[in-house]
PDB file of C-alpha atoms in Angstrom:
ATOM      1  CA  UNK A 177      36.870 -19.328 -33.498  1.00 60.00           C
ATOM      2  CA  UNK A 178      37.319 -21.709 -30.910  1.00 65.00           C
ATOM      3  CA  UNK A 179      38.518 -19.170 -28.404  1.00 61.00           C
ATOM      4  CA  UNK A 180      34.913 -17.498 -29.027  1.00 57.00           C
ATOM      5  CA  UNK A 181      32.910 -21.322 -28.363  1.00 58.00           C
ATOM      6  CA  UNK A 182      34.931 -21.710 -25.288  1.00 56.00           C
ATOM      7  CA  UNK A 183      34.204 -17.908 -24.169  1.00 46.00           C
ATOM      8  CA  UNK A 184      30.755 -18.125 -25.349  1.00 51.00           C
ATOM      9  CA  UNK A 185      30.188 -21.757 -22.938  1.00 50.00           C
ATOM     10  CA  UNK A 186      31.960 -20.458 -20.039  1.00 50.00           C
ATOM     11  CA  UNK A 187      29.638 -17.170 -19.721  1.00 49.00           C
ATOM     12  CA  UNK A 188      26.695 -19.705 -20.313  1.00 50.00           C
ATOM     13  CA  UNK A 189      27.729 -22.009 -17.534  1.00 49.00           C
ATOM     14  CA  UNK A 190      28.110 -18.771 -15.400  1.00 48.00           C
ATOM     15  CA  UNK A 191      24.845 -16.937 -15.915  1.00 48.00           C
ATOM     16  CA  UNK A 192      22.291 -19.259 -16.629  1.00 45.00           C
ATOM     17  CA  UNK A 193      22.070 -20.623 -12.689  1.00 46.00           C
ATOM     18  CA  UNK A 194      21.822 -17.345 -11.571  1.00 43.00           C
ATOM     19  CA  UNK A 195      18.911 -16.920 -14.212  1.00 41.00           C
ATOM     20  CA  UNK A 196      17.280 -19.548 -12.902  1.00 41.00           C
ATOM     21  CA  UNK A 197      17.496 -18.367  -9.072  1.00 41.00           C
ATOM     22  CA  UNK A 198      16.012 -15.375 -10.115  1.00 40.00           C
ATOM     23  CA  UNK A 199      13.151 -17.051 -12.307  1.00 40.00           C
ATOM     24  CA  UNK A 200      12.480 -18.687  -9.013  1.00 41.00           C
ATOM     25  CA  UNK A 201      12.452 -16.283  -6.631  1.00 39.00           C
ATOM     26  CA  UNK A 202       8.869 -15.152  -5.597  1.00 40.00           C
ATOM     27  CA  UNK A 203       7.655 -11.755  -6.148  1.00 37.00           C
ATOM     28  CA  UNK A 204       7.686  -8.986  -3.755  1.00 39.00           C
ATOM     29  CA  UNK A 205       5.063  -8.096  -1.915  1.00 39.00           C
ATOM     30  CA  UNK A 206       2.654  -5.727  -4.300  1.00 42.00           C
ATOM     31  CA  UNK A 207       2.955  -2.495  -2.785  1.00 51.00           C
ATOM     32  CA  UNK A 208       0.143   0.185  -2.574  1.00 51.00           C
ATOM     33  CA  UNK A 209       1.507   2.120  -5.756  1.00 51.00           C
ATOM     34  CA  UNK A 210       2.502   5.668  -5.039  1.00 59.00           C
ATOM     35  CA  UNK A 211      -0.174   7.406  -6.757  1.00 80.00           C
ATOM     36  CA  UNK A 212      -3.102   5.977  -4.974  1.00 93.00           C
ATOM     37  CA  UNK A 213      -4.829   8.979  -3.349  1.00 96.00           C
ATOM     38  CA  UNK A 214      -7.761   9.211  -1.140  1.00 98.00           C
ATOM     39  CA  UNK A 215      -9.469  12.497  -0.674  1.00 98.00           C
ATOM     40  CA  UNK A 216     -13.354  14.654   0.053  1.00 98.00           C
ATOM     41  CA  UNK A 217     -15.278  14.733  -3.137  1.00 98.00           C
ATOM     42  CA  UNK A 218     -17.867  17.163  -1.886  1.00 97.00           C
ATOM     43  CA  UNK A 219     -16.346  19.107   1.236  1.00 98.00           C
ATOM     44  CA  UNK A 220     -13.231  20.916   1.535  1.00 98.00           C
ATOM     45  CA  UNK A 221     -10.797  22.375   4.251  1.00 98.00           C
ATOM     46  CA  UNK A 222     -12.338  25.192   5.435  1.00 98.00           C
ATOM     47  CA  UNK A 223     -16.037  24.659   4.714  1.00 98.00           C
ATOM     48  CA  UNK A 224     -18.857  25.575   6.695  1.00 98.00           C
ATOM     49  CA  UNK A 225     -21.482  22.808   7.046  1.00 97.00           C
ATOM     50  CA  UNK A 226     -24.521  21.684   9.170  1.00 97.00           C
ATOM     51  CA  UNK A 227     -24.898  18.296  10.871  1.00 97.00           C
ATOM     52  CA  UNK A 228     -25.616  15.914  10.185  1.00 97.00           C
ATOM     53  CA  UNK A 229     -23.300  16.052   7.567  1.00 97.00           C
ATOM     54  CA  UNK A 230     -22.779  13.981   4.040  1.00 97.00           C
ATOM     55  CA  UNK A 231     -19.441  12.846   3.360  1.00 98.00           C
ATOM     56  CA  UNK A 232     -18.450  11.673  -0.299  1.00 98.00           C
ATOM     57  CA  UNK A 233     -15.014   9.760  -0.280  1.00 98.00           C
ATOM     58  CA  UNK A 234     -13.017   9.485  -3.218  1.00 98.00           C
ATOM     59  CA  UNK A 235      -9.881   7.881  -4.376  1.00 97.00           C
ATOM     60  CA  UNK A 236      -7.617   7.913  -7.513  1.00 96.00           C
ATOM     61  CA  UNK A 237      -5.324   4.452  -8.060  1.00 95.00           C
ATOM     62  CA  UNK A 238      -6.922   1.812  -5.773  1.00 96.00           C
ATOM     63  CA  UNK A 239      -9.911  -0.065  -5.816  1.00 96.00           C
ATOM     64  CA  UNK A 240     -12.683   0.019  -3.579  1.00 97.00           C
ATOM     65  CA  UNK A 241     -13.745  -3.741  -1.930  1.00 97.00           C
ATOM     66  CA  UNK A 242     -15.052  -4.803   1.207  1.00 97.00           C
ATOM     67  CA  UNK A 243     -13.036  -5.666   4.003  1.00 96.00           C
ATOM     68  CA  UNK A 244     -11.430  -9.096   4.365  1.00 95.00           C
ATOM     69  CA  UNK A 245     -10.577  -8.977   0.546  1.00 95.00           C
ATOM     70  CA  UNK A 246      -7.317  -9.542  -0.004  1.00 93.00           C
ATOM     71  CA  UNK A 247      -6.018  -8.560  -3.375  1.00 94.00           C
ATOM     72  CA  UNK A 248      -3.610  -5.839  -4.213  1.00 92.00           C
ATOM     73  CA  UNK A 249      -4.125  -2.373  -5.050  1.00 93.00           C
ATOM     74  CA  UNK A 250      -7.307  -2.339  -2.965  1.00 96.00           C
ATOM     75  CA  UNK A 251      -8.653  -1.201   0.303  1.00 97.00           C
ATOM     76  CA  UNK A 252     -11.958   0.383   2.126  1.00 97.00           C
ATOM     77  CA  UNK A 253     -12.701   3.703   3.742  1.00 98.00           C
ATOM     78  CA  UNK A 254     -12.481   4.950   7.177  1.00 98.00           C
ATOM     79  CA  UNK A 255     -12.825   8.469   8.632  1.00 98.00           C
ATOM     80  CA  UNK A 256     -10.934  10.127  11.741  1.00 98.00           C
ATOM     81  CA  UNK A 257     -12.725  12.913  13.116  1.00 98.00           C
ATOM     82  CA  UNK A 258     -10.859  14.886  15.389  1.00 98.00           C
ATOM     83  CA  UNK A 259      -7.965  12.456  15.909  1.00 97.00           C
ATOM     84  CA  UNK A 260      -4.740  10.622  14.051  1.00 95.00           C
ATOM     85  CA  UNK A 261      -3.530   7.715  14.114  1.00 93.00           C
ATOM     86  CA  UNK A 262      -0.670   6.801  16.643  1.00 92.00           C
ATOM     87  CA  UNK A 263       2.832   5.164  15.484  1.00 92.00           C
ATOM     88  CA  UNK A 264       1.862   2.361  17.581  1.00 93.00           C
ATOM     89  CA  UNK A 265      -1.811   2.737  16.016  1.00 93.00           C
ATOM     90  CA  UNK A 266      -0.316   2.582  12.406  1.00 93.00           C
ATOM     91  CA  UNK A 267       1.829  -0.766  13.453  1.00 94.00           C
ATOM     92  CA  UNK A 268      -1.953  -2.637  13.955  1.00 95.00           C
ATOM     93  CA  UNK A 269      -5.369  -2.630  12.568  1.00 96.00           C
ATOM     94  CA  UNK A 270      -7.017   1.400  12.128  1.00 96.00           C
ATOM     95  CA  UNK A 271      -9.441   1.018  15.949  1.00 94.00           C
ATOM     96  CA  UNK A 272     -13.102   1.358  15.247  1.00 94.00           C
ATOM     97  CA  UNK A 273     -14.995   3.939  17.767  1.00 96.00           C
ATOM     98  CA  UNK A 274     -16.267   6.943  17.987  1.00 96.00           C
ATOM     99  CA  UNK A 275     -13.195   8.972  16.430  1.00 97.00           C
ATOM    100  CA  UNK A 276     -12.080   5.871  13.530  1.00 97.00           C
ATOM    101  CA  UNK A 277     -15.444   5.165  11.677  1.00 97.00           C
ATOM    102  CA  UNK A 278     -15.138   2.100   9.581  1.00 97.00           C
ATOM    103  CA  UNK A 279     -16.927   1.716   6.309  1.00 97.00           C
ATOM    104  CA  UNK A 280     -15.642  -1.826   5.822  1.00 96.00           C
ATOM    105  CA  UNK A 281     -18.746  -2.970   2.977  1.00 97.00           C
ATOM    106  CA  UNK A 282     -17.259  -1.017   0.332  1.00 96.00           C
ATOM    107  CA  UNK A 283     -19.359   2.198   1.159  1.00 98.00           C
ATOM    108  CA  UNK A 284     -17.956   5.730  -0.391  1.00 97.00           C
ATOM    109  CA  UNK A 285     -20.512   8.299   1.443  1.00 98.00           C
ATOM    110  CA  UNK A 286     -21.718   8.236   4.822  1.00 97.00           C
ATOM    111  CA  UNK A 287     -23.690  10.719   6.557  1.00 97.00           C
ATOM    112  CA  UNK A 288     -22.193  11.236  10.392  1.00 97.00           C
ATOM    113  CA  UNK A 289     -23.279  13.583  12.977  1.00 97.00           C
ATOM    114  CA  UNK A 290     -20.962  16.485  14.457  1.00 97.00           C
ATOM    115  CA  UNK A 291     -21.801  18.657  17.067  1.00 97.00           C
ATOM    116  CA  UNK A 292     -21.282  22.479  16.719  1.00 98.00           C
ATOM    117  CA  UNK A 293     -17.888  23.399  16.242  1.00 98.00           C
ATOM    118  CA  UNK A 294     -14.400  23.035  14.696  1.00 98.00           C
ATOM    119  CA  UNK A 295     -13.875  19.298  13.547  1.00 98.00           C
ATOM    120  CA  UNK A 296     -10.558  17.834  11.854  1.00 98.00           C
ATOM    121  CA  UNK A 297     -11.180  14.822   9.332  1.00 98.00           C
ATOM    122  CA  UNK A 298      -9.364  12.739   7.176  1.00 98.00           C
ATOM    123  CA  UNK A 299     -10.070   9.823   5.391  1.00 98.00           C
ATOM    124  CA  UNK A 300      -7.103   6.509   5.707  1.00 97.00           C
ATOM    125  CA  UNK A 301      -6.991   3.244   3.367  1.00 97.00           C
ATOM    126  CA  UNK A 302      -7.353  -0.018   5.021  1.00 96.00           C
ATOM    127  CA  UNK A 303      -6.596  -2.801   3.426  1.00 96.00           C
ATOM    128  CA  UNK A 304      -9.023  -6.457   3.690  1.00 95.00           C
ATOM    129  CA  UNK A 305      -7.317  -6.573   7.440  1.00 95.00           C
ATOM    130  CA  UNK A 306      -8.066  -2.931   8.498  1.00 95.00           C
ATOM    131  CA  UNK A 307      -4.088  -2.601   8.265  1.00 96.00           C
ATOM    132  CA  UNK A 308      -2.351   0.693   6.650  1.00 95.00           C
ATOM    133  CA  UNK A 309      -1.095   0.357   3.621  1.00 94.00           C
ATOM    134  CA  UNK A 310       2.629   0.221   2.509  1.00 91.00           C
ATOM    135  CA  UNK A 311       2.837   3.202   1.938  1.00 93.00           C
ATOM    136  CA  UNK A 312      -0.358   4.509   3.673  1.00 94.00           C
ATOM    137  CA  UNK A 313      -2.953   6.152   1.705  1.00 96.00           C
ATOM    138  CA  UNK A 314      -4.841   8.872   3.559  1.00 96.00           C
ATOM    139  CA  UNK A 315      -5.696  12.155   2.666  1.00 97.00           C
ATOM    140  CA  UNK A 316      -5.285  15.697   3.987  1.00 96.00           C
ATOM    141  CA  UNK A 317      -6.892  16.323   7.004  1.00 98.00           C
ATOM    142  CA  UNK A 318      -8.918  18.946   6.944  1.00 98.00           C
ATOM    143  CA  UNK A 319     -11.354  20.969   8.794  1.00 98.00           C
ATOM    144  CA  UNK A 320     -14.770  21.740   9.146  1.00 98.00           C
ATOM    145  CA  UNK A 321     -16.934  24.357  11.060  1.00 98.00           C
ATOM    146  CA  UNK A 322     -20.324  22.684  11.907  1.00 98.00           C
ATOM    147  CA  UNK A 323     -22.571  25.647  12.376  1.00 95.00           C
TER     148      UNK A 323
END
């Protein structure tokens, strides 16, 4: 019996300050959880269209805010046409021009102008800093025919 008391305060005195560290420790970082997915809700690889054309975004596991919100599990839109992003690119905020449209108010359609042709596009997650998320959500590029 006494064997088990002195077993029983020696495994307390050993694990309960590593408890504690670990109570204290902060969190990780919330990640972007593996499921979010952003894709086209009303065009698809392949399609022919005519400009200018409507673009419906969509996304499964994040939420949609405006940018310079800073909470997890969220982001905004922005469309590549005809481009991708750069390692060095992904390293800093997604660029805004011509190619990287930014649709930073929380906006899921837009209506863009292509000229005739073959056009690649592809929708990527920022998050309230324009910055990819960890790991990046984007969706498949695809490609378009603007007739």
């Amino acid at each position: 019996m006494m064997r088990n008391i002195i077993l029983a305060v020696a495994f307390a005195l050993f694990c309960v300050p590593f408890a504690a560290r670990a109570a204290d420790a902060p969190a990780p970082a919330a990640a972007t959880p593996a499921v979010a997915q952003a894709f086209f809700v009303n065009i698809k690889d392949g399609d022919t269209v005519t400009s200018p054309v409507k673009i419906k975004f969509g996304i499964t596991g994040m939420e949609i805010v405006p940018a310079g919100t800073i909470k997890p599990n969220t982001g905004h839109y922005h469309l590549l046409i005809d481009t991708d992003l750069t390692d060095e690119q992904k390293k800093l905020p997604i660029p805004k021009d011509d190619q990287h449209l930014h649709f930073g108010k929380g906006q899921t359609e837009a209506t863009i102008d292509l000229k005739p042709g073959k056009h690649t596009l592809q929708i990527v997650m920022g998050d309230g800093n324009h910055m990819l998320h960890n790991p990046p959500v984007m969706s498949d590029k695809i490609t378009v025919t603007v007739k």
